[in-house]
Coordinates of C-alpha atoms and ligand atoms in Angstrom, one line a residue:
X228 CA 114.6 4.5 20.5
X229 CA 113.3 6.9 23.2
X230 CA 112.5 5.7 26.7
X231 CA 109.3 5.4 28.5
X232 CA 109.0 6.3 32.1
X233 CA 108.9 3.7 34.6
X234 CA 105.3 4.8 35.3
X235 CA 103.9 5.0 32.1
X236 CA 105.2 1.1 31.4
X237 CA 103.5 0.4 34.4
X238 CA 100.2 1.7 33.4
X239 CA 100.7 0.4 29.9
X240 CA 97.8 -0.5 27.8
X241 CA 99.3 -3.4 25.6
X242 CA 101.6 -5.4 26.5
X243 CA 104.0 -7.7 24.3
X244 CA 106.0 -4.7 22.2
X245 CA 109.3 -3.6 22.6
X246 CA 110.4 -0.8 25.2
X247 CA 113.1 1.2 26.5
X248 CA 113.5 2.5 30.2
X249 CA 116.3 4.1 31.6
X250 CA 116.7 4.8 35.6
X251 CA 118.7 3.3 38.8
X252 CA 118.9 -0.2 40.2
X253 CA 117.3 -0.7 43.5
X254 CA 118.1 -4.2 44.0
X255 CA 119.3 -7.1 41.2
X256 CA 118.2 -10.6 42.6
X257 CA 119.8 -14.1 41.4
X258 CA 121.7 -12.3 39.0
X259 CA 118.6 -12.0 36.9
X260 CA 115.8 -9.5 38.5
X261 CA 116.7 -6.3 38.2
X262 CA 113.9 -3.8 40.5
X263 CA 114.3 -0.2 38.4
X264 CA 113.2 3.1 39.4
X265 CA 113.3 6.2 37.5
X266 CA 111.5 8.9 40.3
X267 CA 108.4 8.7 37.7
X268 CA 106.7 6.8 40.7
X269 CA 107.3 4.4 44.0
X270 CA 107.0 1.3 42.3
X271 CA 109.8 -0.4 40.2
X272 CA 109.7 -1.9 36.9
X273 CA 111.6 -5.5 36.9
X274 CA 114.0 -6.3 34.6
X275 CA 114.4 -10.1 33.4
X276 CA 118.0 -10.3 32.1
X277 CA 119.3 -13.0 30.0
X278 CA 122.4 -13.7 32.4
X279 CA 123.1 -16.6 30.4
X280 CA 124.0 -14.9 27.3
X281 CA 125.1 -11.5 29.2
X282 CA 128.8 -11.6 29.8
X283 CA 130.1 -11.8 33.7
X284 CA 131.3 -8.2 33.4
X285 CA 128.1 -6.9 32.8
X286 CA 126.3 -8.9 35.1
X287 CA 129.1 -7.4 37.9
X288 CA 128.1 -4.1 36.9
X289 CA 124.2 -4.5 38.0
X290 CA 124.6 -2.8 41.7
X291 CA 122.7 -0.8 43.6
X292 CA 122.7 2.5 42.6
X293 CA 124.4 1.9 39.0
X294 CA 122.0 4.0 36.0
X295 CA 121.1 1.5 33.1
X296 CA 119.7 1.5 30.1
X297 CA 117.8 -1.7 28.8
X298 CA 115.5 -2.6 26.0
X299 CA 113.3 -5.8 25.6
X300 CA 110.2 -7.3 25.7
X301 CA 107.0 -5.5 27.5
X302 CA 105.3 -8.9 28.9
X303 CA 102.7 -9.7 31.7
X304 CA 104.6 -10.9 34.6
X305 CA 104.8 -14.3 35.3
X306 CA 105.6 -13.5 39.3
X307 CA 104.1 -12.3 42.0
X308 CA 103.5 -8.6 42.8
X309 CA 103.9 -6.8 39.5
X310 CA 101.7 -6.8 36.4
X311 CA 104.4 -6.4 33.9
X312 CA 107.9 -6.6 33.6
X313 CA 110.8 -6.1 30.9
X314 CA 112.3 -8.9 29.1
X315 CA 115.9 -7.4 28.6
X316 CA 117.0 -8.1 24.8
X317 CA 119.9 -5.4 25.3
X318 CA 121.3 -3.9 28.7
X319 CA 123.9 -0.9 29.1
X320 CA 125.1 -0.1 32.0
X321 CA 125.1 4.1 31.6
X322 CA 126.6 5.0 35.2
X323 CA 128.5 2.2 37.3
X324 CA 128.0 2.3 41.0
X325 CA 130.6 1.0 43.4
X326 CA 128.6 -1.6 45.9
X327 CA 130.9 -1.0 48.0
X328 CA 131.2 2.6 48.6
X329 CA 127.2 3.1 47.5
X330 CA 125.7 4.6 50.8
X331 CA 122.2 3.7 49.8
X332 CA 122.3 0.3 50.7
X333 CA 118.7 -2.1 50.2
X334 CA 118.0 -1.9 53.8
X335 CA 117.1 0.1 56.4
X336 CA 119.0 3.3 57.2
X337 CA 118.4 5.4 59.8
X338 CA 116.7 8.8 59.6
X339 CA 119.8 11.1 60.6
X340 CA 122.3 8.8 58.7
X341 CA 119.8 9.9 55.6
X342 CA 120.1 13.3 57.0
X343 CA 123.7 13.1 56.5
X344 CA 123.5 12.1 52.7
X345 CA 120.7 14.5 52.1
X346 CA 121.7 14.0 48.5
X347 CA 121.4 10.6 48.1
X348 CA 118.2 9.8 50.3
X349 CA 115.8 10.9 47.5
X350 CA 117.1 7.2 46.1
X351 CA 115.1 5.6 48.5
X352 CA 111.1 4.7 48.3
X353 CA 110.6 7.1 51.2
X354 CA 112.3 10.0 50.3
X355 CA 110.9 9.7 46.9
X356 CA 107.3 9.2 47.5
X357 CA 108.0 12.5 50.4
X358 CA 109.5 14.7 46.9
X359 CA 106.8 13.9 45.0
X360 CA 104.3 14.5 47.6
X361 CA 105.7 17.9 48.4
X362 CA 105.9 18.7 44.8
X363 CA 102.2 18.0 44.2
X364 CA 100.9 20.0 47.4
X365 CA 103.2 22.8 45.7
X366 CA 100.8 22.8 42.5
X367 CA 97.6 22.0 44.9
X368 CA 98.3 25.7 46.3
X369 CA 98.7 27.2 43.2
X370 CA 95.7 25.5 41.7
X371 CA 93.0 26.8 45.0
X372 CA 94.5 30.1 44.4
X373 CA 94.6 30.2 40.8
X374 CA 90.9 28.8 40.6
X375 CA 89.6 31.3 42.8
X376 CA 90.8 34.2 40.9
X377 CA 94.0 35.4 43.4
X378 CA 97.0 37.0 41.7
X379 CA 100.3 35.2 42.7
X380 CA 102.7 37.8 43.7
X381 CA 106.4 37.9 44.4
X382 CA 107.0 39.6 47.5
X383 CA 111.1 40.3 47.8
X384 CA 113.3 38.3 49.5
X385 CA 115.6 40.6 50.6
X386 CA 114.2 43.7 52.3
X387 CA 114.6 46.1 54.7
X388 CA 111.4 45.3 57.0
X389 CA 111.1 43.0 59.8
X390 CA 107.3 42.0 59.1
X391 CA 107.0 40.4 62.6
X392 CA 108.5 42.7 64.9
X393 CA 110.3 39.6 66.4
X394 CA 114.1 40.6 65.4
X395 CA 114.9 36.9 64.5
X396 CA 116.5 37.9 61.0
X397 CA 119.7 37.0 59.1
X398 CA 121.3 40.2 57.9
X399 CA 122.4 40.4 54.4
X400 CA 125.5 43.1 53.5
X401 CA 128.2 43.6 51.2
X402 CA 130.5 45.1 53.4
X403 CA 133.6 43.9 54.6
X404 CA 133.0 42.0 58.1
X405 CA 136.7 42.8 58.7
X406 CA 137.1 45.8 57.9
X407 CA 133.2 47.6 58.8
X408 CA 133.2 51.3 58.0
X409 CA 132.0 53.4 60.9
X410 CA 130.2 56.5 61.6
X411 CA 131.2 59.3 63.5
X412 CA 129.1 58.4 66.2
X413 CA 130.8 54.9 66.3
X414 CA 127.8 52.8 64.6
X415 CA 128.1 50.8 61.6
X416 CA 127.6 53.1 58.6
X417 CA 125.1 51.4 56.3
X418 CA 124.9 54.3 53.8
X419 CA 128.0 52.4 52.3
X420 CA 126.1 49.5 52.1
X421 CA 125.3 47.8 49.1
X422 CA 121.7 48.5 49.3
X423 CA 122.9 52.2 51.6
X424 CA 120.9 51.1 54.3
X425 CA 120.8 48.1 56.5
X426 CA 119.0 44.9 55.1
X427 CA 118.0 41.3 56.1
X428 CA 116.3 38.1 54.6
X429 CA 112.6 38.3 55.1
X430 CA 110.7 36.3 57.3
X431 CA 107.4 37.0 55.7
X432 CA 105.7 38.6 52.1
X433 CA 103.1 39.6 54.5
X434 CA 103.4 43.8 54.6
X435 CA 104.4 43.6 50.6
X436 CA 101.5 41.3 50.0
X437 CA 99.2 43.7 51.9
X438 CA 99.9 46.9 49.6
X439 CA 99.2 44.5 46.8
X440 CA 95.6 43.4 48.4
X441 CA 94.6 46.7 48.2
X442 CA 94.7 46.7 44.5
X443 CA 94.4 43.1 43.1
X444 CA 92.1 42.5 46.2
X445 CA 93.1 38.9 46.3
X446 CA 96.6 37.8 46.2
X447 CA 98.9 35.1 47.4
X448 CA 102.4 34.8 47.9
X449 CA 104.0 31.3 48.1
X450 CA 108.3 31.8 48.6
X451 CA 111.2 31.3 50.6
X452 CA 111.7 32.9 54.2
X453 CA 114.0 33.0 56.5
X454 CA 114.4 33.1 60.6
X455 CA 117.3 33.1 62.9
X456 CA 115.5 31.6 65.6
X457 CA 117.8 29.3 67.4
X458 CA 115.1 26.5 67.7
X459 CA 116.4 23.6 67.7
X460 CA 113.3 21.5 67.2
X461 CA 111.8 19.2 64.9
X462 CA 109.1 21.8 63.5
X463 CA 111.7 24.6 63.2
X464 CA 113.6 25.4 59.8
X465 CA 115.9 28.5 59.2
X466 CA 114.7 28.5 55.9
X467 CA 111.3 27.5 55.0
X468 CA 108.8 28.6 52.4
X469 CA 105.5 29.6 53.5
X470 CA 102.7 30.8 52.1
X471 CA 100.3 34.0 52.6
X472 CA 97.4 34.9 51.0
X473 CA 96.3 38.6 51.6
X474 CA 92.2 39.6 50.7
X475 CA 90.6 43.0 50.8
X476 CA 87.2 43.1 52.6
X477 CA 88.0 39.5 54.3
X478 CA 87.3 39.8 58.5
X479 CA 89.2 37.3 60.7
X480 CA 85.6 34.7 59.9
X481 CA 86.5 34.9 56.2
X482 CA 89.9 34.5 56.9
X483 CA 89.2 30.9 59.1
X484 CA 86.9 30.0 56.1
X485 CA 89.5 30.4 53.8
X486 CA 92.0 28.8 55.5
X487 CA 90.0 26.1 56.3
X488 CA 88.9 25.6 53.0
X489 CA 92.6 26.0 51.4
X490 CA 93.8 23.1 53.6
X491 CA 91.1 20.9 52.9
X492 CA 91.2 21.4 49.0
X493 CA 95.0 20.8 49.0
X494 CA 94.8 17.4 51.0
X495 CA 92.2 16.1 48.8
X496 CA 94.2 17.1 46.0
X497 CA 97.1 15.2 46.8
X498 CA 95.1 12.3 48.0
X499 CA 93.8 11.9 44.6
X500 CA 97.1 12.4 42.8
X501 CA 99.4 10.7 44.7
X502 CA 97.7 7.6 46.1
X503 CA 100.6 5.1 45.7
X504 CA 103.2 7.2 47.4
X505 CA 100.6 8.1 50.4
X506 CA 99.8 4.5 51.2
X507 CA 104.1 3.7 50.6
X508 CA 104.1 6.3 53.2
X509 CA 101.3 5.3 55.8
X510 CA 103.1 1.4 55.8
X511 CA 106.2 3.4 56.6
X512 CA 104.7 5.6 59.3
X513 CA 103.0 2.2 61.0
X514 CA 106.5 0.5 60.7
X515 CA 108.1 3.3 62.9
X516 CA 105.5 3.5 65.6
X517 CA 105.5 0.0 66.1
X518 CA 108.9 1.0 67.9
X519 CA 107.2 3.4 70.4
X520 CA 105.3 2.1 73.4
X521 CA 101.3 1.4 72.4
X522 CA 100.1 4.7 74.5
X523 CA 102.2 6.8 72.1
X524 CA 101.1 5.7 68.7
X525 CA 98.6 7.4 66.7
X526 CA 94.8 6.3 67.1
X527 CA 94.5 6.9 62.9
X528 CA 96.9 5.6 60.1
X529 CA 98.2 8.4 57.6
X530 CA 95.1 8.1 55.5
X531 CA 92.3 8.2 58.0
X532 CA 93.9 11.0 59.5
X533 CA 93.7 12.9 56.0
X534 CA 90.2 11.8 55.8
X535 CA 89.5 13.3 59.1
X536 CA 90.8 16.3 58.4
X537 CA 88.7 16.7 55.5
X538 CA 85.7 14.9 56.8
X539 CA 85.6 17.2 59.7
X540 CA 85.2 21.0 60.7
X541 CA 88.2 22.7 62.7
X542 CA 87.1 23.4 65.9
X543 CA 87.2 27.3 66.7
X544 CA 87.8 28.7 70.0
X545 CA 88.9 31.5 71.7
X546 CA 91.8 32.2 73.2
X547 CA 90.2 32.8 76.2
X548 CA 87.8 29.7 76.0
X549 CA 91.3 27.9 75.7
X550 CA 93.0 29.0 78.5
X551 CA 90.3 27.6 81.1
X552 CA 90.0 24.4 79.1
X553 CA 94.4 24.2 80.1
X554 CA 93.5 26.0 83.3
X555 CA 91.8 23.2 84.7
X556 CA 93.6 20.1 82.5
X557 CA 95.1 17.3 84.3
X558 CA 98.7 18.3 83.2
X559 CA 98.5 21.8 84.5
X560 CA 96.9 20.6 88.0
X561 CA 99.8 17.4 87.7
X562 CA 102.1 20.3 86.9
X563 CA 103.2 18.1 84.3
X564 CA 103.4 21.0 81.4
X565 CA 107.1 22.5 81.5
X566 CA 104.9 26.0 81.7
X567 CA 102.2 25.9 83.8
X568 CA 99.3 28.0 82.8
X569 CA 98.1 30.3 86.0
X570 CA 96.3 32.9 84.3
X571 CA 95.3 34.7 81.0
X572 CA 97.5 36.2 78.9
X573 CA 100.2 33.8 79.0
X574 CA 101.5 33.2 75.9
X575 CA 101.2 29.4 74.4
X576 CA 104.1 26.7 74.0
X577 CA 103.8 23.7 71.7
X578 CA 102.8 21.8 74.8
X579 CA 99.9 23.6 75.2
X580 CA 98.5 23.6 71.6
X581 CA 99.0 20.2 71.4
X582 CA 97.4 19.3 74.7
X583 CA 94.0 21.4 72.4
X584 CA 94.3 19.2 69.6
X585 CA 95.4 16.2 70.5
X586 CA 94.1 15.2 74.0
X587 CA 91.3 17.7 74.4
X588 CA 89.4 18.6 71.0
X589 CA 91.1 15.6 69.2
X590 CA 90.4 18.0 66.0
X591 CA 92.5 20.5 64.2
X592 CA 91.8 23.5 66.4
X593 CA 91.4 27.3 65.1
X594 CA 92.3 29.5 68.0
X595 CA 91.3 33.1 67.6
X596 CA 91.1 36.8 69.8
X597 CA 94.5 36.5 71.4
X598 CA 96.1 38.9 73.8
X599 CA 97.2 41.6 72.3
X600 CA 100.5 41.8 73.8
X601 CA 101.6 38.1 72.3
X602 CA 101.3 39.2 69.0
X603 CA 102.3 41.1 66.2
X604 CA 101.7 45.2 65.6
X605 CA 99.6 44.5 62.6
X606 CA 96.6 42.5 64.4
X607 CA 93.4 44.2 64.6
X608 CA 92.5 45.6 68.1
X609 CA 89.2 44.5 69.3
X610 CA 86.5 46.5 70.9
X611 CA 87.6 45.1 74.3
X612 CA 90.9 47.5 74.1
X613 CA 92.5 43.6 75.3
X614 CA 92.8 41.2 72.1
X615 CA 93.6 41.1 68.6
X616 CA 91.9 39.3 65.4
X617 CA 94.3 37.1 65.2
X618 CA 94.3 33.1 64.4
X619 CA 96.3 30.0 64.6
X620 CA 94.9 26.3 63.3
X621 CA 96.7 23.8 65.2
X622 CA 97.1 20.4 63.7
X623 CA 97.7 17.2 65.8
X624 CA 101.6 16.0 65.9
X625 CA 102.6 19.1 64.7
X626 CA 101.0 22.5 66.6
X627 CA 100.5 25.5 64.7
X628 CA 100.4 25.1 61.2
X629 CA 98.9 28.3 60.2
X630 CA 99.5 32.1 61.5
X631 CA 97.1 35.3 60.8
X632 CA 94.9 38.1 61.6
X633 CA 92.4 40.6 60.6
X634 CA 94.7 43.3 59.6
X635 CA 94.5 47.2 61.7
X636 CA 93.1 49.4 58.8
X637 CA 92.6 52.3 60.9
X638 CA 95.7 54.5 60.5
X639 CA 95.6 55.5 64.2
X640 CA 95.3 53.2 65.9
X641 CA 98.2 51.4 63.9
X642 CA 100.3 54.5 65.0
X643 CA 99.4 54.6 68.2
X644 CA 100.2 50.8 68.4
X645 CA 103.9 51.1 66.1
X646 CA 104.7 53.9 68.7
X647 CA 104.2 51.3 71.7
X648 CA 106.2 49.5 70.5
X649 CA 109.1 51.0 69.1
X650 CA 108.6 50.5 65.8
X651 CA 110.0 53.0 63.4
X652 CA 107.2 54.8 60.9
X653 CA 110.0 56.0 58.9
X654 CA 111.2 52.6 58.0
X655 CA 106.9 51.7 57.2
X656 CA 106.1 54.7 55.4
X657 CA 105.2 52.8 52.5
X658 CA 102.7 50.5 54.8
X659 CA 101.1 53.1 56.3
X660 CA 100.2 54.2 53.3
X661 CA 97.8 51.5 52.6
X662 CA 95.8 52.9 56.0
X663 CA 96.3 56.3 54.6
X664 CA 95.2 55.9 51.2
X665 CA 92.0 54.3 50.4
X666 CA 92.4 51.5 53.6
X667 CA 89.8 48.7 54.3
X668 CA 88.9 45.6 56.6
X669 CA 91.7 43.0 55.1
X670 CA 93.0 39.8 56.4
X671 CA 95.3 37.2 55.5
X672 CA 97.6 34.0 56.9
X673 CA 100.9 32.3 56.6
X674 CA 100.8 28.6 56.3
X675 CA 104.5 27.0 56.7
X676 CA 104.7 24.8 53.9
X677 CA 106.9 22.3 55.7
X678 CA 104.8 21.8 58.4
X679 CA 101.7 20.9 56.1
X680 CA 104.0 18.9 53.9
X681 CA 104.6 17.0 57.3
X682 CA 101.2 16.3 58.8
X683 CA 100.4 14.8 55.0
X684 CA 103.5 12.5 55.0
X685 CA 103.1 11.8 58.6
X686 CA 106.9 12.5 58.8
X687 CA 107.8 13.7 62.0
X688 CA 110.8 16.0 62.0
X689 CA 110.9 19.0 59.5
X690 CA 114.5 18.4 58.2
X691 CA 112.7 15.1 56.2
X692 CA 110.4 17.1 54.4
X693 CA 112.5 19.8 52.6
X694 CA 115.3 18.6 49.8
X695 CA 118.3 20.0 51.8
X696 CA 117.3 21.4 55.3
X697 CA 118.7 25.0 57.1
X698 CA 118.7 24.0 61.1
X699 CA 121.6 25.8 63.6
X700 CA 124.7 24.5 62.8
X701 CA 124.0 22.8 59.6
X702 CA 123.6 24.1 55.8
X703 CA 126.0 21.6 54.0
X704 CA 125.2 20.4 50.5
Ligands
LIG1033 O1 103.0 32.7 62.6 P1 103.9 33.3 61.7 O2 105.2 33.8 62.2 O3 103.1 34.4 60.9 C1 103.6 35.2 59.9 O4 104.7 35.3 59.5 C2 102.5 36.1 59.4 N1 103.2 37.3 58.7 C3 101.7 35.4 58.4 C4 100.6 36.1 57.8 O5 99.7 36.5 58.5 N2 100.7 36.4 56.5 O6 104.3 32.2 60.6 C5 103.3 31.6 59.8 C6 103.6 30.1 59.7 C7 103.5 29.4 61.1 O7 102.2 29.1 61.5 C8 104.3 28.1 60.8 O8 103.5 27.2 60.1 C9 105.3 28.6 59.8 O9 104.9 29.8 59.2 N3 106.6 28.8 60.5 C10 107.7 28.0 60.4 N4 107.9 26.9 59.7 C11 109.1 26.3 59.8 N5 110.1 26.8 60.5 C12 110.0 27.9 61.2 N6 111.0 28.5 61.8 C13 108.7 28.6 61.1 N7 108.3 29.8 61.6 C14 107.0 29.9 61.2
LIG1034 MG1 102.8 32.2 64.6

């Protein structure tokens, strides 16, 4: 007999006709309820067992954790707070599981002891109902994209580029660290490298996706990158998948329309698809911040701040519009930020965009024509000489979400700029050839999949919304 997943028995159309279902015991009450989950959804299916015709030994074997197999009866429940549940006719146990030494125990653990057992913590209703989240958001990207005609692109992983100028990359070599061969002028020789020339993990598709814009004229990529920052915060990863879609003929007001609409459409998406393991989610999020003094809960539960977001326009100001809004805030004349904000130019912390969103717009925010010299060599250059097309939404609880710009098509003034600032044209001959040949207005952004993954969980450190989290100091399992 071939099983049926837990969910599909839930949702079953007749009842009274014989079933199979296979998955892991959450709890076994009275030594007759058996709660079963099989990941096909939050809820469990209960298992009546006949423990008086079920030897002891088998009855032992019901713990936490154990994988069973049992067949019975598909009957309306006679109890409270399910619809149906199995009568078990025949029970194997398929994987025991030591109730002593299971570290999933029914009860509360804490987040960082979960951490530890990243492994095991997708057997609990949270980390569960977070998987399945993430995995539906993964298809919600696809399907925007897909249904608007972009072409999904592969952009490498290992490369020779650093996209963002910002030199926080993990080198990747085949050489001997012990035994490095030099040059003559005492450097590391790279010719003898694997690749014959020094490479590193990327930390963005962007400048590969751009040379395939100006072709396919819409594309996305949606991967793995990588950043040796040495942030140890709750929004930082050292791997973390982001995703970048690139379009020819897009200005930096397409490129917040887009973005804007991308967002929304995903969030709606997963509202409709996963609306059991949302509201499991928004109880859970309630839970916790009934531990945290009143003035530092949230004004919205999970679900009204999803509905906000997509009930609501992002609010878009200017970099320069924002810096006399945190001018003249309370915190700044309190001096309670940790960086005060004197005068224009200064780059922005987290306390700042948060301050935006959460306290002063109480909206996601879409910040836009930043100072040149806080951003990357790409950005277009305005006609003021002074600020670049570039753009970051800001979500509440978690800062910037999103990264991008209108891309510099014009070839010199991308020179000019590279040449300010070190960058070597040898290395990007390739990307200057987009300017060279056949260039065009363009524009694109990088949205950190994690960090949308947590604003729609209402998770609240990184490491709990990614199966097996890279931080400093930590890449077991
Ligand atoms: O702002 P970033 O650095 O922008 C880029 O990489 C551009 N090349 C994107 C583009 O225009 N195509 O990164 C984009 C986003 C951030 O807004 C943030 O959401 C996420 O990537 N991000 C991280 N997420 C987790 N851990 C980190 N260490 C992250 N660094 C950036
Ligand atoms: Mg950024």
């Amino acid at each position: 007999m071939k099983h049926t997943k837990v969910k599909d028995l839930l949702n079953s159309s007749k009842v009274n006709y014989e079933v199979n279902a296979k998955g892991w015991v959450r709890t076994f009450r009275n030594n007759q309820f058996i709660a079963l989950n099989d990941g096909s959804t939050i809820n469990n299916i209960q298992c009546v067992v006949d423990f008086e015709n079920t030897p002891e030994t088998t009855l032992k074997r019901i713990t936490t954790g154990a994988a069973v197999s049992v067949i019975g009866q598909l009957v309306e429940s006679q109890g409270a707070g399910q619809k149906f549940e199995i009568q078990v006719s025949h029970l194997e146990i398929l994987g025991d599981s030591d109730a002593e030494k299971f570290p999933m125990q029914p009860k509360k653990h804490s987040l960082e002891f979960l951490r530890e057992n990243a492994h095991l913590r997708v057997r609990t209703n949270a980390f569960g109902a977070i998987m399945r989240v993430r995995s539906v958001l993964a298809h919600a990207v696809h399907t925007y994209f897909q249904e608007k005609g972009f072409v999904y692109v592969n952009t490498p992983i290992i490369t020779g580029a650093d996209a963002e100028g910002a030199g926080e990359m993990f080198q990747v070599t085949a050489l001997p660290v012990d035994n490095l061969p030099i040059t003559e002028e005492g450097a590391i020789d790279y010719k003898k490298d694997f690749f014959g020339k020094h490479t590193n993990l990327t930390v963005s598709g962007q400048l590969e996706a751009e040379t395939y814009a100006m072709a396919l004229g819409q594309v996305y990529t949606f991967g793995p990158t990588f950043r040796a920052e040495n942030s140890n915060t709750s929004r930082h990863l050292a791997e973390f998948w982001m995703i970048e879609p690139e379009v020819a003929f897009n200005d930096l007001d397409d490129n917040m329309d887009l973005a804007e609409d991308f967002i929304q459409y995903v969030i709606k998406y997963t509202l409709d698809k996963c609306p059991d393991d949302l509201k499991f989610l928004e109880s859970r999020l309630l839970e916790e911040e009934k531990s945290k003094p009143q003035a530092e809960r949230s004004e919205m539960t999970l679900l009204e701040k999803l509905n906000f977001v997509l009930k609501n326009n992002f609010k878009r100001v200017s970099y320069t519009e924002a810096i006399d809004i945190l001018r003249d805030s309370t915190p700044n004349k309190k001096k309670k930020f940790q960086y005060l904000i004197n005068e224009w130019g200064a780059d922005l912390q987290s306390e700042h965009e948060r301050y935006l969103v959460e306290k002063h717009f109480k909206c996601p925010v879409i910040l836009f024509d930043y100072p040149a010299n806080i951003k990357a060599f790409y950005m277009r250059l305005n006609e003021d000489g002074k600020t670049v097309r570039a753009m970051d939404i800001l979500f509440p609880g978690i800062g910037e979400i999103v990264g991008g710009s209108q891309r510099e098509e014009r070839y010199d003034v991308l020179i000019e700029k590279m040449k300010v600032l070190g960058i070597d044209e040898e290395e990007l001959w390739w990307y200057l050839d987009t300017r060279r040949f056949g260039s065009a207005v363009h524009s694109g952004f990088g949205l950190g999949f994690e960090r949308l993954v947590l604003f729609v969980t209402g998770m609240t450190n990184i490491r709990d919304v990614i199966p097996f989290p890279r931080t400093p100091q930590n890449a077991e399992f």
